[in-house]
Short mmCIF file of C-alpha atoms and ligand atoms in Angstrom, two decimals:
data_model
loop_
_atom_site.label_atom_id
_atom_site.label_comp_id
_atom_site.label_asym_id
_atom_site.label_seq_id
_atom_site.Cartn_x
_atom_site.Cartn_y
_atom_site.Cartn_z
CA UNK A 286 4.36 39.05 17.46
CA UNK A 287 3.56 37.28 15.03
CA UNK A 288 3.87 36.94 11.16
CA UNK A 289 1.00 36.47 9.07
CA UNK A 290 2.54 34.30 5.79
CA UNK A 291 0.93 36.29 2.87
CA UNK A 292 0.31 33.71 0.23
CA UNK A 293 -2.19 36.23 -1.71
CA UNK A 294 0.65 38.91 -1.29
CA UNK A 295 3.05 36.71 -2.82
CA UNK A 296 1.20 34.87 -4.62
CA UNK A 297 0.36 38.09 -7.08
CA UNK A 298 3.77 39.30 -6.93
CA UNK A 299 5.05 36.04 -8.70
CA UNK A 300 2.05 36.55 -11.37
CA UNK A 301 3.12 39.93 -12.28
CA UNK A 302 6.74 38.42 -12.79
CA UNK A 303 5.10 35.59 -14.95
CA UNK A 304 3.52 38.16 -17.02
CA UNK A 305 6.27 39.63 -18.23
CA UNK A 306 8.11 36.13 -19.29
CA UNK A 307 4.89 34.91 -20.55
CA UNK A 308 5.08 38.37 -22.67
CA UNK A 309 8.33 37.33 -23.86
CA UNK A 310 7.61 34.05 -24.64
CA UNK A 311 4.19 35.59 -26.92
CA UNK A 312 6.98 37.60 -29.01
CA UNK A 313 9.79 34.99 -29.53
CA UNK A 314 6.82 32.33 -30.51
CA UNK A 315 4.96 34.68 -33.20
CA UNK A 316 2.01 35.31 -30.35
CA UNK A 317 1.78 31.95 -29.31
CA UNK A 318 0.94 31.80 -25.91
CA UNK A 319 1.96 29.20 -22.74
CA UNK A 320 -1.13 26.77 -22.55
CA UNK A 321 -2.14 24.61 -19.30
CA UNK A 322 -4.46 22.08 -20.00
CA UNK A 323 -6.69 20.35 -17.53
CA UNK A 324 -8.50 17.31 -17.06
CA UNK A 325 -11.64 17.35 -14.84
CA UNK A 326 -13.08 14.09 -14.54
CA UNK A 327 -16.67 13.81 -12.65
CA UNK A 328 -18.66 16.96 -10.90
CA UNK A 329 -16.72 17.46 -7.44
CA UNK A 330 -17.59 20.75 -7.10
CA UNK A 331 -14.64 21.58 -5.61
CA UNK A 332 -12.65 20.18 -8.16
CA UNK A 333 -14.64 22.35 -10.21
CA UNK A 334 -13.95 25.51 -8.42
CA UNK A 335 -10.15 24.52 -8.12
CA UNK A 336 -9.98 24.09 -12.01
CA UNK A 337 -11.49 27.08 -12.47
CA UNK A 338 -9.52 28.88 -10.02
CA UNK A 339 -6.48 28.01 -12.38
CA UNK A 340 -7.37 28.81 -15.55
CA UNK A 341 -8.30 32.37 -14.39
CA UNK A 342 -4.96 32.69 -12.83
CA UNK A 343 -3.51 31.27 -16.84
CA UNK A 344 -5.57 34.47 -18.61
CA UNK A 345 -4.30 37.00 -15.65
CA UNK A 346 -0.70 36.90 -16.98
CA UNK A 347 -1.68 36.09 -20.54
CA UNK A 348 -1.43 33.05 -20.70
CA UNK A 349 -4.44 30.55 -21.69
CA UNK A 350 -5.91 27.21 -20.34
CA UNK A 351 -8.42 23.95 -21.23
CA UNK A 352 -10.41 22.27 -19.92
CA UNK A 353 -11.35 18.73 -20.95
CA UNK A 354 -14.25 17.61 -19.04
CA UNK A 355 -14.78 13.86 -18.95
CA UNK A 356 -17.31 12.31 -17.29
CA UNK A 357 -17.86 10.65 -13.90
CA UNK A 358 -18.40 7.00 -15.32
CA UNK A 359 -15.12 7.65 -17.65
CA UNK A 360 -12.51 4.88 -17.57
CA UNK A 361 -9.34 4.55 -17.20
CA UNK A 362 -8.68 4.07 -20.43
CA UNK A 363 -10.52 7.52 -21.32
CA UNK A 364 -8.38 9.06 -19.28
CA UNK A 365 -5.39 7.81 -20.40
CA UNK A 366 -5.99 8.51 -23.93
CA UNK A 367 -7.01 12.43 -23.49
CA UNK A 368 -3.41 12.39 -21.84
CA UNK A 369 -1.86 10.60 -25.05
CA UNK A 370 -3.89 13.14 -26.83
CA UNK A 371 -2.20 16.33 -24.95
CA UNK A 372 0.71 14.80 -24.99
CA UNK A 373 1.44 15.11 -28.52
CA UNK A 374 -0.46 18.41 -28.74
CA UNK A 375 2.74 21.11 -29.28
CA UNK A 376 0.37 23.69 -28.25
CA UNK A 377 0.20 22.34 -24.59
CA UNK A 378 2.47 23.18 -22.35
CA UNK A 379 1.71 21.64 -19.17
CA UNK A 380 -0.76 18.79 -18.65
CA UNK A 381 -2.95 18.78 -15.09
CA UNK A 382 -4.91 15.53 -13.92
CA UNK A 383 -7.19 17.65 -11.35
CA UNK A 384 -7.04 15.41 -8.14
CA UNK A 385 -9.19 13.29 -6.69
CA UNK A 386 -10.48 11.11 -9.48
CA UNK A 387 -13.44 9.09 -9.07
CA UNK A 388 -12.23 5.88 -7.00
CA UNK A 389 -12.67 3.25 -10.42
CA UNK A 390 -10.13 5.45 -11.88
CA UNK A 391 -5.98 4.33 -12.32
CA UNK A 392 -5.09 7.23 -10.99
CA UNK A 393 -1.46 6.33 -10.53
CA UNK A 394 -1.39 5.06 -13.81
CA UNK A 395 -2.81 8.24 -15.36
CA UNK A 396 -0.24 10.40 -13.35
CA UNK A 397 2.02 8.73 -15.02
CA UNK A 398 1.22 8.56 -18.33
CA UNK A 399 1.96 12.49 -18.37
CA UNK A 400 5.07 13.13 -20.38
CA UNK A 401 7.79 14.25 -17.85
CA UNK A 402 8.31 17.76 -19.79
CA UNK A 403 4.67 18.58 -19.07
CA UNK A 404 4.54 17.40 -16.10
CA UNK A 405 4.27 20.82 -14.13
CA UNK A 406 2.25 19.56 -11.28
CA UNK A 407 4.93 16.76 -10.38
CA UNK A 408 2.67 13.90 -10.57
CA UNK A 409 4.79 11.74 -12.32
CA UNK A 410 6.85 8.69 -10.51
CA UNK A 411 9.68 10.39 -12.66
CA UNK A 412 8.98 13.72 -11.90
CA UNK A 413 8.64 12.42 -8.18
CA UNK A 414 11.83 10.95 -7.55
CA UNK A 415 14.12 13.53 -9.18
CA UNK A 416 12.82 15.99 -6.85
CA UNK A 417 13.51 13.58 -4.15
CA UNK A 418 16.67 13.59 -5.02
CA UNK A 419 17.02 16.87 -5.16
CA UNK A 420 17.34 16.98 -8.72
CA UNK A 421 15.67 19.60 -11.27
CA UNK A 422 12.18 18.35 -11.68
CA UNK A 423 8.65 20.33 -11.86
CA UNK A 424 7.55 19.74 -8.34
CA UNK A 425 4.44 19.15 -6.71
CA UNK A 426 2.74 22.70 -6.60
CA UNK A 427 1.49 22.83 -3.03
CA UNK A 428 4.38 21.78 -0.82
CA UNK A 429 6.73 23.65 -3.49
CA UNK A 430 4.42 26.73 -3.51
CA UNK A 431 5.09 26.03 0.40
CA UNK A 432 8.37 25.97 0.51
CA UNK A 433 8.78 29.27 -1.77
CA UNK A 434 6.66 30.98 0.91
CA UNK A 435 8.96 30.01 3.44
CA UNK A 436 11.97 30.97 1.25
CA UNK A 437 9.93 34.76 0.47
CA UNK A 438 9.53 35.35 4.04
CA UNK A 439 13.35 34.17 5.01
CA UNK A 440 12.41 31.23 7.47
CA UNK A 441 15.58 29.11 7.14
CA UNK A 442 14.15 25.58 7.94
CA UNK A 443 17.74 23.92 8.32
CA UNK A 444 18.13 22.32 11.85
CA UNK A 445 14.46 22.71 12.69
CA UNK A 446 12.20 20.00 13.54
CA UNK A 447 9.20 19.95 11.10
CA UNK A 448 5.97 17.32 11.73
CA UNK A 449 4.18 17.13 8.02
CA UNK A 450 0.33 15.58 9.17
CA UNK A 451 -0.70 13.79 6.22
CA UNK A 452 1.15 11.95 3.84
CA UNK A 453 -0.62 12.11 0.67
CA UNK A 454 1.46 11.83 -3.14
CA UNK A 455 0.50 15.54 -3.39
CA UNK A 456 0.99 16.61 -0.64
CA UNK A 457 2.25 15.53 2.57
CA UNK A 458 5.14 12.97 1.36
CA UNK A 459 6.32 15.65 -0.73
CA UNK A 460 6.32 18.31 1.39
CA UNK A 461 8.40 15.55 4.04
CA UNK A 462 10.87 15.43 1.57
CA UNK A 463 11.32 18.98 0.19
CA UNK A 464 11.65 19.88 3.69
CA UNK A 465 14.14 17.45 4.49
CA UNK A 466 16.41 18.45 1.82
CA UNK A 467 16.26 22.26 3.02
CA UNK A 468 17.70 19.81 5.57
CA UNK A 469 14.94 20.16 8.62
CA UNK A 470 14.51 16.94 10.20
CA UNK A 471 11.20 15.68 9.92
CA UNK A 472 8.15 13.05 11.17
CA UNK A 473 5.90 12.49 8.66
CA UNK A 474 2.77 11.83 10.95
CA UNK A 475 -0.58 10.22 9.27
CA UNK A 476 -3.67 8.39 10.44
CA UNK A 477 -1.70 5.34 12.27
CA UNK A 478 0.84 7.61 13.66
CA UNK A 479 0.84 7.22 17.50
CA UNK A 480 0.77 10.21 20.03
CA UNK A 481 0.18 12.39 17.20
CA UNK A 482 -0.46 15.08 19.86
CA UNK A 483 3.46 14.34 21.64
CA UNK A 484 4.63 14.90 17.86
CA UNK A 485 3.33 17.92 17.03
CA UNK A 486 3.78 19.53 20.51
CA UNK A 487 7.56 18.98 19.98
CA UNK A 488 7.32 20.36 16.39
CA UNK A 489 8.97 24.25 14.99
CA UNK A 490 7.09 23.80 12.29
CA UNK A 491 3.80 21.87 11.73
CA UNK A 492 2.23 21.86 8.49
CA UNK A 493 -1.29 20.56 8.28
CA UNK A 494 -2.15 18.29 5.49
CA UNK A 495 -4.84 16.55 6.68
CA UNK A 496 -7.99 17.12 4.91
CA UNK A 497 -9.85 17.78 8.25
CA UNK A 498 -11.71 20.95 9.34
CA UNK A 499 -9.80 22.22 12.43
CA UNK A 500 -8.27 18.80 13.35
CA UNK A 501 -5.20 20.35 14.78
CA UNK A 502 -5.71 22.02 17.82
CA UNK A 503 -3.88 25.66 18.79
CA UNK A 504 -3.52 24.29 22.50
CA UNK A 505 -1.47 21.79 21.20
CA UNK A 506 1.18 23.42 18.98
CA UNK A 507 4.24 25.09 21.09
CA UNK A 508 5.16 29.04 21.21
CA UNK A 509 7.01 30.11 18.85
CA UNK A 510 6.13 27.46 15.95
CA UNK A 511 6.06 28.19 12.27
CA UNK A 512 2.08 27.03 11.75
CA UNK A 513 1.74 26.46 7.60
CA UNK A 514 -2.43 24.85 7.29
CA UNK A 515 -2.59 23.40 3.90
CA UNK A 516 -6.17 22.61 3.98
CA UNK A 517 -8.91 24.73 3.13
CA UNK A 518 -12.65 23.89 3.63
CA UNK A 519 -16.14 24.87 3.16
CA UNK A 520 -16.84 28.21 6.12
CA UNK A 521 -13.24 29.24 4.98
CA UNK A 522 -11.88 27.09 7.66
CA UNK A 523 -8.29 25.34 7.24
CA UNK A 524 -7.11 21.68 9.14
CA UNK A 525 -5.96 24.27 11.95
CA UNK A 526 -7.48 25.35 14.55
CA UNK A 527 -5.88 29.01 14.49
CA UNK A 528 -7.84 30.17 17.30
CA UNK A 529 -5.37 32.17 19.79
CA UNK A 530 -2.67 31.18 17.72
CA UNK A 531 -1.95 34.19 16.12
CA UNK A 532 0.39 36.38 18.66
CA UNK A 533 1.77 32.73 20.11
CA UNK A 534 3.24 31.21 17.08
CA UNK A 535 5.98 32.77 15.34
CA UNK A 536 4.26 32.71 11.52
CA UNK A 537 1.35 31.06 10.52
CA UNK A 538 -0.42 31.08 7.19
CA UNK A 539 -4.16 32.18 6.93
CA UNK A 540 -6.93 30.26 5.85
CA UNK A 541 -7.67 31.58 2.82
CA UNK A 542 -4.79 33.57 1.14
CA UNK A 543 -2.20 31.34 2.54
CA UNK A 544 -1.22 27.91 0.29
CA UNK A 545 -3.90 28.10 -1.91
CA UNK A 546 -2.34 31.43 -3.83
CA UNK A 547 1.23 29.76 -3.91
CA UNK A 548 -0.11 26.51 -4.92
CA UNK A 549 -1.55 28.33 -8.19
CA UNK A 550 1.06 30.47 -8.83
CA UNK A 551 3.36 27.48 -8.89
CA UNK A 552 1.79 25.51 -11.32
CA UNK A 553 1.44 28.78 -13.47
CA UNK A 554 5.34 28.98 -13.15
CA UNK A 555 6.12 25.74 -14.14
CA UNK A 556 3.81 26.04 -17.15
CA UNK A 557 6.07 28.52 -18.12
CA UNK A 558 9.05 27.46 -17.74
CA UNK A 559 7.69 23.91 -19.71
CA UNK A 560 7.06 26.49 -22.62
CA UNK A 561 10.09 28.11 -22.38
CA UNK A 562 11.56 24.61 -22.46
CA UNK A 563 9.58 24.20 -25.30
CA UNK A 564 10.53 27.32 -27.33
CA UNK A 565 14.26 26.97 -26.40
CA UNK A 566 14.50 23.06 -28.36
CA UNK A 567 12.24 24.00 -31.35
P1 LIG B 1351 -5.64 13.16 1.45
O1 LIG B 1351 -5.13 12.57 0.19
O2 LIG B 1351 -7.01 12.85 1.90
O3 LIG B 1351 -4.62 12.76 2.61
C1 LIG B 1351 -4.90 13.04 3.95
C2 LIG B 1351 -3.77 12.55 4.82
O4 LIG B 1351 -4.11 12.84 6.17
C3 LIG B 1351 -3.49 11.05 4.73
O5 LIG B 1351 -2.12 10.80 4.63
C4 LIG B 1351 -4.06 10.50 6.03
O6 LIG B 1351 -3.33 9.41 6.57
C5 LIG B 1351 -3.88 11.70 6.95
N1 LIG B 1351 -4.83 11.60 8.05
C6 LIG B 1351 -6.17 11.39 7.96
N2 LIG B 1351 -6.70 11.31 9.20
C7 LIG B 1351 -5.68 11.48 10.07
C8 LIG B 1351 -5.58 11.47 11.48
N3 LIG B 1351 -6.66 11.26 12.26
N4 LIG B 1351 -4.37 11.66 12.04
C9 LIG B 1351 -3.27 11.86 11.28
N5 LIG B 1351 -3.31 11.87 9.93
C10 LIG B 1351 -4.50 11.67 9.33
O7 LIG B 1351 -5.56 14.74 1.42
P2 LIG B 1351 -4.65 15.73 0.52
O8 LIG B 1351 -5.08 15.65 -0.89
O9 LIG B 1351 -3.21 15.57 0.86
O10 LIG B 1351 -5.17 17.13 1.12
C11 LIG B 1351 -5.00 17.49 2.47
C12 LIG B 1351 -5.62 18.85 2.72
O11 LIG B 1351 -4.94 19.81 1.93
C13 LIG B 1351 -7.08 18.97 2.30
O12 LIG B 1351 -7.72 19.85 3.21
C14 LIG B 1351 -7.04 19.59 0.94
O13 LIG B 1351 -8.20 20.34 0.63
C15 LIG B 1351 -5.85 20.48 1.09
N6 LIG B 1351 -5.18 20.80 -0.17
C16 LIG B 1351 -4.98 22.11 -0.42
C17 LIG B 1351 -4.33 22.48 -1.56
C18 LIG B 1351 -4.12 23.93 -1.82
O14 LIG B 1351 -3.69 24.30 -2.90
N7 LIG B 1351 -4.38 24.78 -0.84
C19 LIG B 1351 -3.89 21.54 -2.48
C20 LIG B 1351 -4.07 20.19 -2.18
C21 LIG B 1351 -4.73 19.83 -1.01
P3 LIG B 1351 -3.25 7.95 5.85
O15 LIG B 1351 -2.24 8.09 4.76
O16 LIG B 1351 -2.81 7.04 6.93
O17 LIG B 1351 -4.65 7.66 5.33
#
């Protein structure tokens, strides 16, 4: 038996909890409301549909969001100074560099331009390494929207050994770490890794962060694992191959309604809690 980890479930639980702050928030700031903005830079589609995916999860619990659309041939320097721009901007609440952009692009140096207080996608180097530490720090959404799925369906990671397959800022090399201080003990696994197949055989819990379409085989992830597939691409498919998988593994996340949901429901939170930040020191 197996349990199916409800991200859309949870997910929409969270927002209706958000809703309620967020309504708070409206009446203590004389109707202002918590306000993510976003910068899209270039036409990824997907990027696109991710962006927009956000700011209709900002107007379902009343909050609001913007989008400042720059274009593919923008600089660095563009970049940089729509974050200066935001920065400043007491209206914003939480500042999102939508990820990937275009390869002439600092992106590094973008991330972390992002003042540390807005920083609710945990971007920053800053932002990074307190929650490395362990330390209070906006987090990055995915792996944190991860872990809170974990936490909702009472999976106690201590003592297990967790294989993270990708190590990407976003992604991966946080999720390595926030899973090592739930204290797990983890291989962080990317494209040089060797016998990737030994590693994830031997792994409780695998989470797929690879960016490929069913690159992780069922066959080769043991009974009884915890199964979390980050990825999500075009045909609704994930980076796992879930085939047969569900009745085997212990919990697995679908593909889609999984980490996508938690992912967006994180950031939304930590918008929120940047304005109520915000509202508590003016
Ligand atoms: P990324 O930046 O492209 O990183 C991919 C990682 O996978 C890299 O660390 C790479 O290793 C590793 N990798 C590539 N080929 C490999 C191989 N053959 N064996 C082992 N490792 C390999 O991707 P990302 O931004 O982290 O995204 C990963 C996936 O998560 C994508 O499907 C993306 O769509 C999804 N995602 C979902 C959400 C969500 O909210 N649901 C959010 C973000 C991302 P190297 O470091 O060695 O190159």
């Amino acid at each position: 038996m197996s349990t199916l980890l409800d991200g859309k479930a949870v997910g929409a639980a969270h927002e209706r909890q958000l809703s309620q702050r967020v309504a708070t928030l409206k009446t203590r700031n004389g109707g202002q409301i918590p306000i993510l903005a976003t910068i899209l830079v270039g036409d990824d589609p997907a990027s696109a549909t991710y962006v927009q995916m956000k700011g209709n999860a900002c107007r379902r619990v009343g909050m609001d969001s913007v989008v400042i659309k720059l274009p593919a041939s923008a600089t660095t320097g563009d970049v940089l100074h729509e974050i200066d721009r935001l920065n400043v901007d007491r209206t914003v609440h939480g500042i999102l560099l939508q990820h990937p952009v275009p390869a002439h692009v600092d992106e590094r140096q973008c991330f972390d331009r992002i003042s540390l207080g807005k920083d609710v996608d945990g971007v920053t180097s800053h932002g990074f390494g307190l929650m490395a530490l362990g330390e209070p720090a906006f987090a990055p959404a995915t792996p944190a929207g991860i872990m809170r799925l974990l936490v909702h369906y009472e999976i106690d990671v201590s003592g297990m050994r967790a294989v993270v397959v990708g190590r990407s800022p976003i992604l991966g090399k946080p999720m390595a770490l926030m899973l090592s201080n739930a204290n797990a003990t983890v291989t962080l696994c990317h494209s040089k890794t060797l016998n990737l197949e030994m590693e994830i055989r031997r792994a409780q819990i695998v989470v797929a962060a690879v960016g490929k379409p069913k690159f992780i085989r069922h066959d080769g992830i043991r009974d009884g694992a915890i199964v979390v597939d980050a990825g999500y691409h075009p045909g609704r498919v994930g980076d796992v191959d879930p085939e047969g998988l569900m009745g085997r593994c212990a919990a697995m996340t679908p593909v889609p309604g999984g980490v996508g949901p938690m992912t967006i429901s994180t950031l939304i939170s930590q918008t929120v809690s940047a304005a109520e930040r915000a509202c508590a020191v003016v």
